[in-house]
Structures are given as C-alpha cells and as structure tokens.
JSON list of N, CA and C in Angstrom, two decimals:
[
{"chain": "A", "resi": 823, "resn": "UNK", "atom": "N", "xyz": [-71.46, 29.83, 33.70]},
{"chain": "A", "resi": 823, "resn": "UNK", "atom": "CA", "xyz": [-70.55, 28.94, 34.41]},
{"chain": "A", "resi": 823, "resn": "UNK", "atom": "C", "xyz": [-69.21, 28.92, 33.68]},
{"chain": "A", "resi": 824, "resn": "UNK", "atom": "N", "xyz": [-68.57, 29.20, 34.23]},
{"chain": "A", "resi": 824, "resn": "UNK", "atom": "CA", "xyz": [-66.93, 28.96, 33.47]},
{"chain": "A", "resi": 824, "resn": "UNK", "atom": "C", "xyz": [-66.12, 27.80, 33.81]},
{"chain": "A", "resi": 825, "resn": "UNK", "atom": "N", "xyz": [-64.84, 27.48, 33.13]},
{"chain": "A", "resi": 825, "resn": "UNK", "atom": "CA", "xyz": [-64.25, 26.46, 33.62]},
{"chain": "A", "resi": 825, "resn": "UNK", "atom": "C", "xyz": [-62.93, 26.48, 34.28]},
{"chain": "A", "resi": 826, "resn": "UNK", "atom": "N", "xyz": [-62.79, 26.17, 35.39]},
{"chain": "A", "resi": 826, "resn": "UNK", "atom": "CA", "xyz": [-61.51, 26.01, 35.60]},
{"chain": "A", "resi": 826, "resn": "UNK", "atom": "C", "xyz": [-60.26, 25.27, 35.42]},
{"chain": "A", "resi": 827, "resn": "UNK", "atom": "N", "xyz": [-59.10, 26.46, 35.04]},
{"chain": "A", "resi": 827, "resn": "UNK", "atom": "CA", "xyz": [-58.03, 25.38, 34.03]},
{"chain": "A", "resi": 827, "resn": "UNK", "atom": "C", "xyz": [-57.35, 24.44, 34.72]},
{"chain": "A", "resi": 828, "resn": "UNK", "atom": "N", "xyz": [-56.81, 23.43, 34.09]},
{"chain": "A", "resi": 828, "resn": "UNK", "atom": "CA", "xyz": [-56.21, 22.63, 34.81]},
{"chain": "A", "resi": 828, "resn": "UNK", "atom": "C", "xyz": [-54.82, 22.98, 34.65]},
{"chain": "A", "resi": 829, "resn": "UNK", "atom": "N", "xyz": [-54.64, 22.39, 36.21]},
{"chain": "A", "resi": 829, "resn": "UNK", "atom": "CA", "xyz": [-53.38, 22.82, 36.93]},
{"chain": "A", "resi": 829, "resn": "UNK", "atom": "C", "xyz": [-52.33, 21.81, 36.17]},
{"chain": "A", "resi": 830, "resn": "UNK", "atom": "N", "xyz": [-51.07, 22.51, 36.07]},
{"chain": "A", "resi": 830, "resn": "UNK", "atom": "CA", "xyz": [-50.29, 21.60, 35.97]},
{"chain": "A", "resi": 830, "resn": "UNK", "atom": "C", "xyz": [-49.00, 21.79, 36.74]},
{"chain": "A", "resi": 831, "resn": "UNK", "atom": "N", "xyz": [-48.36, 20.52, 36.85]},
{"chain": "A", "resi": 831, "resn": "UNK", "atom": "CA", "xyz": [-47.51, 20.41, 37.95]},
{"chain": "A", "resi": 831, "resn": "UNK", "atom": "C", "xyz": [-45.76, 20.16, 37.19]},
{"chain": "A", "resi": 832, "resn": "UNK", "atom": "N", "xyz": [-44.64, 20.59, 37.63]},
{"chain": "A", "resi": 832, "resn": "UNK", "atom": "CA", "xyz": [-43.18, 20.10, 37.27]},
{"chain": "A", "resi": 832, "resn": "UNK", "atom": "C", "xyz": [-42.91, 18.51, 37.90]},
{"chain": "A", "resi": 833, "resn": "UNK", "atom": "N", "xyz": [-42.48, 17.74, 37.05]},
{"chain": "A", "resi": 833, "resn": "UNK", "atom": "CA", "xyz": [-42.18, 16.75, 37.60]},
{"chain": "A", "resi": 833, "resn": "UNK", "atom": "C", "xyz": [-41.30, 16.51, 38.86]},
{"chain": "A", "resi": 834, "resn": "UNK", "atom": "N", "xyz": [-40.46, 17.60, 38.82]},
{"chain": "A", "resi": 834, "resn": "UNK", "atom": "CA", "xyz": [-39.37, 17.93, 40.22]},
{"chain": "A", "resi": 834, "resn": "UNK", "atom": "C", "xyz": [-40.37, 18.33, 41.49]},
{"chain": "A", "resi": 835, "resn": "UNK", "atom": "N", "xyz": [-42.05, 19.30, 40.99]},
{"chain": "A", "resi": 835, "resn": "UNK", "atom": "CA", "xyz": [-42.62, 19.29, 42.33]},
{"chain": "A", "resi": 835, "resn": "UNK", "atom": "C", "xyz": [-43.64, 17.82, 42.65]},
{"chain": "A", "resi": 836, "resn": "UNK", "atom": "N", "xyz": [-43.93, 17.21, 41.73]},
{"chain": "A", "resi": 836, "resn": "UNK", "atom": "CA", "xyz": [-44.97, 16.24, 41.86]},
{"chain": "A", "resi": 836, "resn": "UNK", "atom": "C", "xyz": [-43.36, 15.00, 43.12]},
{"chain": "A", "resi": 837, "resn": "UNK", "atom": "N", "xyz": [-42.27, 14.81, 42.29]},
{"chain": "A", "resi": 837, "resn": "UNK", "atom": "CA", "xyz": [-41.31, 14.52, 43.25]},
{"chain": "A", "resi": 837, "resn": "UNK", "atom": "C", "xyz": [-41.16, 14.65, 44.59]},
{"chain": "A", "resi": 838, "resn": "UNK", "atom": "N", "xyz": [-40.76, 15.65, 44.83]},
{"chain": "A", "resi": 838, "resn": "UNK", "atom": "CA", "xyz": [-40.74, 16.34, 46.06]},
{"chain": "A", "resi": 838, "resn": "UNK", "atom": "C", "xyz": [-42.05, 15.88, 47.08]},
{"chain": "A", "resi": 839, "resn": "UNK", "atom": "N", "xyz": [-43.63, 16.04, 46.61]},
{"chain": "A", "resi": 839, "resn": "UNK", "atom": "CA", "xyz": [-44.48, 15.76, 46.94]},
{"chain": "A", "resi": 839, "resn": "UNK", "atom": "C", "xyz": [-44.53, 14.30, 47.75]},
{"chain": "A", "resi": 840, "resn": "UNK", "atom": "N", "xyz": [-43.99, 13.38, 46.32]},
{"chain": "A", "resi": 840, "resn": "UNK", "atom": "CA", "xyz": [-44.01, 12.15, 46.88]},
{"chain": "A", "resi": 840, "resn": "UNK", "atom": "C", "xyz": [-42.82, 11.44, 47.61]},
{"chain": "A", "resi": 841, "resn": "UNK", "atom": "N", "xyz": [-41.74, 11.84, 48.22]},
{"chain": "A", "resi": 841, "resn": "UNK", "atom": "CA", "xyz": [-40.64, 12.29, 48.56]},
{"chain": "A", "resi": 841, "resn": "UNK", "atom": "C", "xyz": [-41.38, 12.53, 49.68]},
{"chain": "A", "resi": 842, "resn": "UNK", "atom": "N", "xyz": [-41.87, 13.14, 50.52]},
{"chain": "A", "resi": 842, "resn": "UNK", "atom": "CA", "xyz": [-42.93, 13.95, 51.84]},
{"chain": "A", "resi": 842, "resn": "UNK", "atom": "C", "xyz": [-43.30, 13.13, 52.05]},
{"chain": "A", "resi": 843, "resn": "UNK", "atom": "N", "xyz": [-44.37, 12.19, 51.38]},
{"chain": "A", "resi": 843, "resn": "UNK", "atom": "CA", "xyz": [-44.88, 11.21, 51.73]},
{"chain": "A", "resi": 843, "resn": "UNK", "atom": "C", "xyz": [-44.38, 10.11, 52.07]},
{"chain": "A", "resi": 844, "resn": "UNK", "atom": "N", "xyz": [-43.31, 9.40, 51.35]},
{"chain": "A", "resi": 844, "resn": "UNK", "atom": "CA", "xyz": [-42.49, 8.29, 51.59]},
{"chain": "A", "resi": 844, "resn": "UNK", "atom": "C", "xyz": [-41.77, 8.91, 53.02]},
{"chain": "A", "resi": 845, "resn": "UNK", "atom": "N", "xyz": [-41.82, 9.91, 53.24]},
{"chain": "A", "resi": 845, "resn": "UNK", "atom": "CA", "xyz": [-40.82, 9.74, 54.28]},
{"chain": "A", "resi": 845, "resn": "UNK", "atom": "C", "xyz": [-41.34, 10.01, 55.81]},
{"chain": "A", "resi": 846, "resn": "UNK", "atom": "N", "xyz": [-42.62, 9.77, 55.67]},
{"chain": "A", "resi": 846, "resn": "UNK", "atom": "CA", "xyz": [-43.90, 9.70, 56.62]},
{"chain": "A", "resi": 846, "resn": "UNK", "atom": "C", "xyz": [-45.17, 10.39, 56.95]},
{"chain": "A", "resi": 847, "resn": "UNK", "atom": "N", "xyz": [-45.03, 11.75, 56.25]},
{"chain": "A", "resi": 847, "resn": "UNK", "atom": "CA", "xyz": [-45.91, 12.95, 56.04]},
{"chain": "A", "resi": 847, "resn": "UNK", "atom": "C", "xyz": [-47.05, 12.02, 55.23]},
{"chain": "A", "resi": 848, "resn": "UNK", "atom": "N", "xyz": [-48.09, 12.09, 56.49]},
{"chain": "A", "resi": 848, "resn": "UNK", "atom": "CA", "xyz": [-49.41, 11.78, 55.69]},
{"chain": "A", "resi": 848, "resn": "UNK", "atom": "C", "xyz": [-49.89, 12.43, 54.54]},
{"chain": "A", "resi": 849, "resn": "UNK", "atom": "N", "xyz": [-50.76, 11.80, 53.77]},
{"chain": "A", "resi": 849, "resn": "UNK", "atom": "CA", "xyz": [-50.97, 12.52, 52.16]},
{"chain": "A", "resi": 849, "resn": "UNK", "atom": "C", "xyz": [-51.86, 13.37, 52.18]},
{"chain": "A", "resi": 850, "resn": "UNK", "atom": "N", "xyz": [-52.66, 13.25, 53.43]},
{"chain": "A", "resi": 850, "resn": "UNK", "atom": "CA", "xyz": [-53.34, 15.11, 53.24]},
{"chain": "A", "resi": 850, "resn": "UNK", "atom": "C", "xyz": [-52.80, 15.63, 53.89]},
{"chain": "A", "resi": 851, "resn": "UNK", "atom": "N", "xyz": [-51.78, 15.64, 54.82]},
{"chain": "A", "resi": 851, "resn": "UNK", "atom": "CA", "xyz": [-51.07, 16.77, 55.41]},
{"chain": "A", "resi": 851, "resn": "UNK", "atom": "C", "xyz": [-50.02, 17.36, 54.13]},
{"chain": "A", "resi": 852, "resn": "UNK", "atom": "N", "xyz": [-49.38, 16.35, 53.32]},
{"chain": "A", "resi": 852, "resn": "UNK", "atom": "CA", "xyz": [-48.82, 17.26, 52.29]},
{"chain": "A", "resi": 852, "resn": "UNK", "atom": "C", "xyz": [-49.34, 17.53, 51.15]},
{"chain": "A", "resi": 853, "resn": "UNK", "atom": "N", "xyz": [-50.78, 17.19, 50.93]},
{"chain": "A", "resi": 853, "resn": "UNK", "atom": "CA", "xyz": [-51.43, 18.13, 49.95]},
{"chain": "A", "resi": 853, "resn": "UNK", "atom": "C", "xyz": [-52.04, 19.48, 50.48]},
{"chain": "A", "resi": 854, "resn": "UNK", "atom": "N", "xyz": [-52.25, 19.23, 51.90]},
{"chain": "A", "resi": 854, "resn": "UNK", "atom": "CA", "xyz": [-53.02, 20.96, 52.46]},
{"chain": "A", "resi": 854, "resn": "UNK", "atom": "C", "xyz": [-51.75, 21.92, 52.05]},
{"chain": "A", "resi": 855, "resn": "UNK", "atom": "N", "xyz": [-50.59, 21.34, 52.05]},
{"chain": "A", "resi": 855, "resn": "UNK", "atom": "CA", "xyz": [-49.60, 22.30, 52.63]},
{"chain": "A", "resi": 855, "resn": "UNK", "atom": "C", "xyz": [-49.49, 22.99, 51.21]},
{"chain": "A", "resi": 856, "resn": "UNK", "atom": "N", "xyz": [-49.34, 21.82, 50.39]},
{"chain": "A", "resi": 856, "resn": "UNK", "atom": "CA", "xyz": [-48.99, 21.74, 48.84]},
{"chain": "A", "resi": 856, "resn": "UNK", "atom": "C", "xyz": [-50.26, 22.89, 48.04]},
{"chain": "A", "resi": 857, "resn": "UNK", "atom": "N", "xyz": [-51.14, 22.80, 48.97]},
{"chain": "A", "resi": 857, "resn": "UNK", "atom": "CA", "xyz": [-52.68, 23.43, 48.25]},
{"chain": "A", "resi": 857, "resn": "UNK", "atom": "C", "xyz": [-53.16, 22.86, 46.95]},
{"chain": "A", "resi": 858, "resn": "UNK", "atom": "N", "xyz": [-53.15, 21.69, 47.26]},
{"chain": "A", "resi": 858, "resn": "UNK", "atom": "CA", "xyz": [-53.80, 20.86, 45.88]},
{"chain": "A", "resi": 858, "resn": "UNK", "atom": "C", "xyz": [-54.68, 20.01, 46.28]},
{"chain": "A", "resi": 859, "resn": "UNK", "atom": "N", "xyz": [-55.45, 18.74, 45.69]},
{"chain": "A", "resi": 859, "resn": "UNK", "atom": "CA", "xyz": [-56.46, 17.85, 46.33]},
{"chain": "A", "resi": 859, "resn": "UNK", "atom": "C", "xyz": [-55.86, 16.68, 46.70]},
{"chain": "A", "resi": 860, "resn": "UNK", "atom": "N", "xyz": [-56.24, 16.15, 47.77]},
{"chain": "A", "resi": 860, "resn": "UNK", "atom": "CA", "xyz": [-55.53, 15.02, 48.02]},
{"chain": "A", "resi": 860, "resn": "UNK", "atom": "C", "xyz": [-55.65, 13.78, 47.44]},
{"chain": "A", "resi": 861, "resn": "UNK", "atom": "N", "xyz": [-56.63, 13.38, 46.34]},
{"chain": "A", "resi": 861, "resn": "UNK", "atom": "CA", "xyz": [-55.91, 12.36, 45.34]},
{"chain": "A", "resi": 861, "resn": "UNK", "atom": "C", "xyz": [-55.23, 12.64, 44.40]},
{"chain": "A", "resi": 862, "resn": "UNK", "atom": "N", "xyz": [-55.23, 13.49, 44.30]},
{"chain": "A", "resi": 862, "resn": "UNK", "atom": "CA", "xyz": [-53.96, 13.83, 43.01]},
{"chain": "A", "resi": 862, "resn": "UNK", "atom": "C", "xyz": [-52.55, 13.50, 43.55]},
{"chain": "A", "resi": 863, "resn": "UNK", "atom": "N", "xyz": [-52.44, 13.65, 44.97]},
{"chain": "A", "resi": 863, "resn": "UNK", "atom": "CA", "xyz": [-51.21, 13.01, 45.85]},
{"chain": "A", "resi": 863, "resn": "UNK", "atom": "C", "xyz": [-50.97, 11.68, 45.26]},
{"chain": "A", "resi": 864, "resn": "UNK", "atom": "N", "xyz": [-52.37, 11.13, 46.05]},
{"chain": "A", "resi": 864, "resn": "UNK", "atom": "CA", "xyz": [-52.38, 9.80, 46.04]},
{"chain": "A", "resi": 864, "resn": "UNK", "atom": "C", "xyz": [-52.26, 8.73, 44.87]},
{"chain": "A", "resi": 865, "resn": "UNK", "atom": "N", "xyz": [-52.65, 9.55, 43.38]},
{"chain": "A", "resi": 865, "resn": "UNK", "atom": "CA", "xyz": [-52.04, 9.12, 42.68]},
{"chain": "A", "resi": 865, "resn": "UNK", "atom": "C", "xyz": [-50.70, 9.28, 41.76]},
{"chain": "A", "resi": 866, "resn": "UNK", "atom": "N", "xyz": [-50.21, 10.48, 42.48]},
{"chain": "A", "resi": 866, "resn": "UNK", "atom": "CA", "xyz": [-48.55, 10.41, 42.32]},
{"chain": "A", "resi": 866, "resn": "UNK", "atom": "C", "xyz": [-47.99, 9.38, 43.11]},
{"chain": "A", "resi": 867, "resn": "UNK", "atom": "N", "xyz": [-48.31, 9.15, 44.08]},
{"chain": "A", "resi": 867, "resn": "UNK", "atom": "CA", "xyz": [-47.76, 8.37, 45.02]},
{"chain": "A", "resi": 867, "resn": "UNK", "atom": "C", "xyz": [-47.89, 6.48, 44.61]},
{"chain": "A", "resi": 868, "resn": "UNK", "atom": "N", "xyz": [-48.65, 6.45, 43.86]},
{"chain": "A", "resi": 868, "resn": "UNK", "atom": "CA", "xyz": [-49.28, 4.80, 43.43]},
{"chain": "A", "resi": 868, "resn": "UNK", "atom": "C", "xyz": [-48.17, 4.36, 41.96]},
{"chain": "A", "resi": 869, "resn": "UNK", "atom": "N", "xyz": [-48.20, 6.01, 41.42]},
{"chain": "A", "resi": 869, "resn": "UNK", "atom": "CA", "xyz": [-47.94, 5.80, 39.65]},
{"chain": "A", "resi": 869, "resn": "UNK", "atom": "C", "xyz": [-45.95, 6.00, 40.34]},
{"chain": "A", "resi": 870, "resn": "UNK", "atom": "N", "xyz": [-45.62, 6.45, 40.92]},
{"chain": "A", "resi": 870, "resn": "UNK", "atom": "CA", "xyz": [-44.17, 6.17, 41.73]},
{"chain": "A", "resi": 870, "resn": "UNK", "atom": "C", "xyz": [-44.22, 4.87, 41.79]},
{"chain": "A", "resi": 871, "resn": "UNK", "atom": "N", "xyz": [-44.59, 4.13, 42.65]},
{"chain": "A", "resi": 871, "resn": "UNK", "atom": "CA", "xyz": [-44.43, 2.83, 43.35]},
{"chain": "A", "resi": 871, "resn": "UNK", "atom": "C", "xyz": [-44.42, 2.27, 41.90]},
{"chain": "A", "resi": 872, "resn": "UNK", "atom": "N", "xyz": [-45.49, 2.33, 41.18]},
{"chain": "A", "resi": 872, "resn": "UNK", "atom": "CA", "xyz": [-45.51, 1.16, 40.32]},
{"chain": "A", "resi": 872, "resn": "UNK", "atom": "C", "xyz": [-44.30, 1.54, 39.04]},
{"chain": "A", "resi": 873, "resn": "UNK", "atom": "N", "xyz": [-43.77, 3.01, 38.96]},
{"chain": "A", "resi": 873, "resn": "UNK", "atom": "CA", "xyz": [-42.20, 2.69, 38.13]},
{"chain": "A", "resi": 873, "resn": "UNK", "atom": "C", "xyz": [-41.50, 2.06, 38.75]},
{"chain": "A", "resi": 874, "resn": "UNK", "atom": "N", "xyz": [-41.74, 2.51, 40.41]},
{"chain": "A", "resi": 874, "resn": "UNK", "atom": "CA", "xyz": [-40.10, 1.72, 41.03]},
{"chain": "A", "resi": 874, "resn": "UNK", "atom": "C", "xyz": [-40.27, 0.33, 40.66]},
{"chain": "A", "resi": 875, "resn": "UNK", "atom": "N", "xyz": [-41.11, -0.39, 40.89]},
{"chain": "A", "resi": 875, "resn": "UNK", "atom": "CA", "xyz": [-41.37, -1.34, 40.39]},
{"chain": "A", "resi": 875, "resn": "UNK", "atom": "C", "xyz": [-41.14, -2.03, 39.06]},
{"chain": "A", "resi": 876, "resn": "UNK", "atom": "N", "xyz": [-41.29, -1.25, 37.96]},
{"chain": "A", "resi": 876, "resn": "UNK", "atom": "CA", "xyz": [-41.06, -1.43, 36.33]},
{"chain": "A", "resi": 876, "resn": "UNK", "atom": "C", "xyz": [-39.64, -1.53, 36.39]},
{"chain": "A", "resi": 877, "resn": "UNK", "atom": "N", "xyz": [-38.92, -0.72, 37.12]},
{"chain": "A", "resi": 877, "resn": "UNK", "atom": "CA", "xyz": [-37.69, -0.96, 37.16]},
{"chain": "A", "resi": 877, "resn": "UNK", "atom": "C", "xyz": [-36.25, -1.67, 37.66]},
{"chain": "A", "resi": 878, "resn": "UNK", "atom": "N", "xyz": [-37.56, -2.40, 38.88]},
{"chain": "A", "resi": 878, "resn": "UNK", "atom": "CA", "xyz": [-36.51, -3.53, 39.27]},
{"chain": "A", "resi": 878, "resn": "UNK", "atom": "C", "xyz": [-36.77, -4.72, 38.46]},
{"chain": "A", "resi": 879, "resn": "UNK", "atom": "N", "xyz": [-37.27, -4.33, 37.42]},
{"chain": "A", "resi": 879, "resn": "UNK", "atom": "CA", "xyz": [-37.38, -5.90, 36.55]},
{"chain": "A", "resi": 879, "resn": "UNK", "atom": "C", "xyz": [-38.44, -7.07, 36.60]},
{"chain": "A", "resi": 880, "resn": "UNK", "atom": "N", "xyz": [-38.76, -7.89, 35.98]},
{"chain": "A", "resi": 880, "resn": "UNK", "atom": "CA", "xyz": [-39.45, -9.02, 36.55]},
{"chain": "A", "resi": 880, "resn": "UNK", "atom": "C", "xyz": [-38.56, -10.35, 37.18]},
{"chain": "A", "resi": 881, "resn": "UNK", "atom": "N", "xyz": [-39.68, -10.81, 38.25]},
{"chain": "A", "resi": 881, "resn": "UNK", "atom": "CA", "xyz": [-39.02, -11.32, 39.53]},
{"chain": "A", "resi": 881, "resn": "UNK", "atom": "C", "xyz": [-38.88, -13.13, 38.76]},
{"chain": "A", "resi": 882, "resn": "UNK", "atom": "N", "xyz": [-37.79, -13.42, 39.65]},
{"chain": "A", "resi": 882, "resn": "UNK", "atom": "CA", "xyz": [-37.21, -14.72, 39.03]},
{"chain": "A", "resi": 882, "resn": "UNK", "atom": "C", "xyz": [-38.30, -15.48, 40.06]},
{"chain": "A", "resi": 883, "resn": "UNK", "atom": "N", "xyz": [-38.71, -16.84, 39.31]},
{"chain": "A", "resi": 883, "resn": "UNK", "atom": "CA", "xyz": [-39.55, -17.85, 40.27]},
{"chain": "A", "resi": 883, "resn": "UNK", "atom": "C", "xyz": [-38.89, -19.00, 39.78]},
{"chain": "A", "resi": 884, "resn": "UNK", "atom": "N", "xyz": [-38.48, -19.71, 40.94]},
{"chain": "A", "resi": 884, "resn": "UNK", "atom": "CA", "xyz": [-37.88, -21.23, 40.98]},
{"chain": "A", "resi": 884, "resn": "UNK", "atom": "C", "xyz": [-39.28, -21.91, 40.67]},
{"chain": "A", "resi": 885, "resn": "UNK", "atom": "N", "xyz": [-39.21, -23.22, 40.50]},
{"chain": "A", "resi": 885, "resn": "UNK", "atom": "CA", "xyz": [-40.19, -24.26, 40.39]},
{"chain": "A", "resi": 885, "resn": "UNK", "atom": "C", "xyz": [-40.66, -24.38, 41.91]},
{"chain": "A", "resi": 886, "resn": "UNK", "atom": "N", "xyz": [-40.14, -24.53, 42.60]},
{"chain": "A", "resi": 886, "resn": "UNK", "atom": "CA", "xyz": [-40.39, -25.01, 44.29]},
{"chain": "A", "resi": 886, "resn": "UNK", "atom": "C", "xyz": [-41.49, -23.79, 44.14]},
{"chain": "A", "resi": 887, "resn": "UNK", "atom": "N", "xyz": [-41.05, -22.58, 43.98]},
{"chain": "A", "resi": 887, "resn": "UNK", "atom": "CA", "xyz": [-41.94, -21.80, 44.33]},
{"chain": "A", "resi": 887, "resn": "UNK", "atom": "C", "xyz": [-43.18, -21.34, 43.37]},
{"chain": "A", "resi": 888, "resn": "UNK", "atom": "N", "xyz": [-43.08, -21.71, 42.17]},
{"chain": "A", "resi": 888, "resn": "UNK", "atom": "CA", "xyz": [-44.02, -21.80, 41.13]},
{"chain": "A", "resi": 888, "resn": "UNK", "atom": "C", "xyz": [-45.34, -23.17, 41.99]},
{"chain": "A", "resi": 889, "resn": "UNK", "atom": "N", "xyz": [-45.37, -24.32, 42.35]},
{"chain": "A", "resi": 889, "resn": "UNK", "atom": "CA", "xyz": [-46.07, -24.81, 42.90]},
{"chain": "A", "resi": 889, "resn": "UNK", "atom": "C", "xyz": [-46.41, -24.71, 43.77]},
{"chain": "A", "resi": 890, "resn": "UNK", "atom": "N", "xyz": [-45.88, -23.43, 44.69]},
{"chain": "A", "resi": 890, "resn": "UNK", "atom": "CA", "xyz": [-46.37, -23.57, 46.39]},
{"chain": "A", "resi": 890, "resn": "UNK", "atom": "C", "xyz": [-47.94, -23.04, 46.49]},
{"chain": "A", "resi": 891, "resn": "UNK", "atom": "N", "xyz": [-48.56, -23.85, 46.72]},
{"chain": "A", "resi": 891, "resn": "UNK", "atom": "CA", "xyz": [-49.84, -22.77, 47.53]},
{"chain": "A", "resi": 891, "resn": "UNK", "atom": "C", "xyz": [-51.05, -23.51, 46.43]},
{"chain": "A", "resi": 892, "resn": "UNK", "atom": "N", "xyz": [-50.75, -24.63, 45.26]},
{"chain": "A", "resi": 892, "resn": "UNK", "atom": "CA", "xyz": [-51.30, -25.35, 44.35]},
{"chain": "A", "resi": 892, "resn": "UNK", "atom": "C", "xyz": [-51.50, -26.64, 44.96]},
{"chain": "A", "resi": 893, "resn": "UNK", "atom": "N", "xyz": [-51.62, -27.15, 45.75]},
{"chain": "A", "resi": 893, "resn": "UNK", "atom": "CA", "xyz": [-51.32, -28.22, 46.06]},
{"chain": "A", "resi": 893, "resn": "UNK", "atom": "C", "xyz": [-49.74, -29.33, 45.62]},
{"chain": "A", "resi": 894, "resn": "UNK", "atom": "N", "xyz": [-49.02, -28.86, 45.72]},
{"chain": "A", "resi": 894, "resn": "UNK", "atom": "CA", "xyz": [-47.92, -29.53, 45.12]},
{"chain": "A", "resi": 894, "resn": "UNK", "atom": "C", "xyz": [-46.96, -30.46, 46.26]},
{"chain": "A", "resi": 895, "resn": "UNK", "atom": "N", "xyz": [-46.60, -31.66, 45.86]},
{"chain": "A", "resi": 895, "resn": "UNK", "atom": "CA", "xyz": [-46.22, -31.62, 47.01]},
{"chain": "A", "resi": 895, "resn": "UNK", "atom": "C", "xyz": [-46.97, -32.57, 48.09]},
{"chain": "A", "resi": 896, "resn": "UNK", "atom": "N", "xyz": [-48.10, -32.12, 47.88]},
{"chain": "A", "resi": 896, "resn": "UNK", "atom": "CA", "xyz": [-49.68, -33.09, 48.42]},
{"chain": "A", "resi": 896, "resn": "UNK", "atom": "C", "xyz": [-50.17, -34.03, 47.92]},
{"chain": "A", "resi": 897, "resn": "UNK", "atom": "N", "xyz": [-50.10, -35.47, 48.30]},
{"chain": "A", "resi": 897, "resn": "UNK", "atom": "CA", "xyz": [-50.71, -36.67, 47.71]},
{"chain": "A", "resi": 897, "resn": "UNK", "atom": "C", "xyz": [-52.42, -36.44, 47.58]},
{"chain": "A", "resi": 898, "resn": "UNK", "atom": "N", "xyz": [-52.89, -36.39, 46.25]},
{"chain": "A", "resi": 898, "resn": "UNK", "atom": "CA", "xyz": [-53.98, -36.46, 45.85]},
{"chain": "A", "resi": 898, "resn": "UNK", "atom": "C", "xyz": [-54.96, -37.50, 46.73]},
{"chain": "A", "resi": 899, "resn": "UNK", "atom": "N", "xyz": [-55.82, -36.99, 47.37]},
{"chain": "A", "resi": 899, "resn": "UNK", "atom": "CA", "xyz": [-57.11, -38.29, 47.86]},
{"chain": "A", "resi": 899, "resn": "UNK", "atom": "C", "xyz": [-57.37, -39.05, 46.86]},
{"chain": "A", "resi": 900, "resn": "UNK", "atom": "N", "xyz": [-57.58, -40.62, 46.57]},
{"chain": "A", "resi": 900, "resn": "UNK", "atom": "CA", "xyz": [-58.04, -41.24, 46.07]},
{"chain": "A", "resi": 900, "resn": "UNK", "atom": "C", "xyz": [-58.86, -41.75, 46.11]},
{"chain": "A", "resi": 901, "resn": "UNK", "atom": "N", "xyz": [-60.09, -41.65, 45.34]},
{"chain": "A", "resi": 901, "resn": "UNK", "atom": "CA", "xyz": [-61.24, -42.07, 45.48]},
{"chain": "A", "resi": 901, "resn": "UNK", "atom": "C", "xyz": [-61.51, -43.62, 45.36]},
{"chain": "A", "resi": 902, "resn": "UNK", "atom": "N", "xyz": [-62.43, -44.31, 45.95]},
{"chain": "A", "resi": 902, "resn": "UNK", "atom": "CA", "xyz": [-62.96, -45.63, 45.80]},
{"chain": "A", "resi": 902, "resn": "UNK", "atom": "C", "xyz": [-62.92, -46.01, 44.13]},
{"chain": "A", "resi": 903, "resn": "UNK", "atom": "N", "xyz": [-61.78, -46.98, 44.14]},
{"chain": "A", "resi": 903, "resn": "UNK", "atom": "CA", "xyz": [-62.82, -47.44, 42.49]},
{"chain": "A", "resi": 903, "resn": "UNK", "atom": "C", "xyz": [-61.42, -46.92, 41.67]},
{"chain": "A", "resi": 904, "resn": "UNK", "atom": "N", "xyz": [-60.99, -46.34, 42.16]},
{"chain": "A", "resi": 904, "resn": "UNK", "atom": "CA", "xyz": [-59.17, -45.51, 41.52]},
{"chain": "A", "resi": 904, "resn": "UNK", "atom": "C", "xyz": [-58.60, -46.83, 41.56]}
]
C-alpha cells in the first residue's frame, strides 16, 4: 500500500476558489471543476469568513444591548412573603 502525497495549494489559488464561491458557485461545483474534494473548499471557505471577521475588530456593545434578551427591563414576580 503506498501513500498518497499531500497536495498543496498557493494561497492566490485557495483565493480564487473562495472568490467562486462567494460569488454564488456552489462548493462542489467549484471543487469538481477545481479537481479537489469538496471539504477542503469548505474549509477554505469557513477559515476566510472567520479572518474577515478577525479583522473587522471586536464589536462595540452599549449597555441597552448588553441586557437585552436577560430579562432586563422586566419587573421581577414577587413571591408571597417578599
């Protein structure tokens, strides 16, 4: 049994790849084309999103919106005996 080497890719084509995809080309239609497997797309396509992400910074939260969805805002039930 032998092994097969692993492929490696230019960052300008793994680009391009995900570039296809963002711009509506389903991810196994541009891995058939690409002749590669289609999660290896799919995780170019995830590990993208999450730089674009690293790079818009972390997101500002007001207080209003730090309590929404906590009950805030909401008068506590009071029990008998309170």
């Amino acid at each position: 049994m032998f092994k097969i080497p692993k492929q490696e890719y230019t960052a300008e084509f793994k680009e391009l790849a995900v570039k296809r995809v963002k711009s509506g080309i389903f991810v196994g239609a541009v891995a058939r084309d690409l002749a590669f497997v289609e999660q290896t797309l799919r995780n170019w396509v995830k590990s993208a999103k999450a730089a674009s992400c690293m790079r818009q910074g972390p997101k500002t939260v007001t207080p209003e919106q730090d309590g929404a969805g906590r009950g805030a805002g909401r008068e506590r039930p009071v029990a008998d005996g309170e």
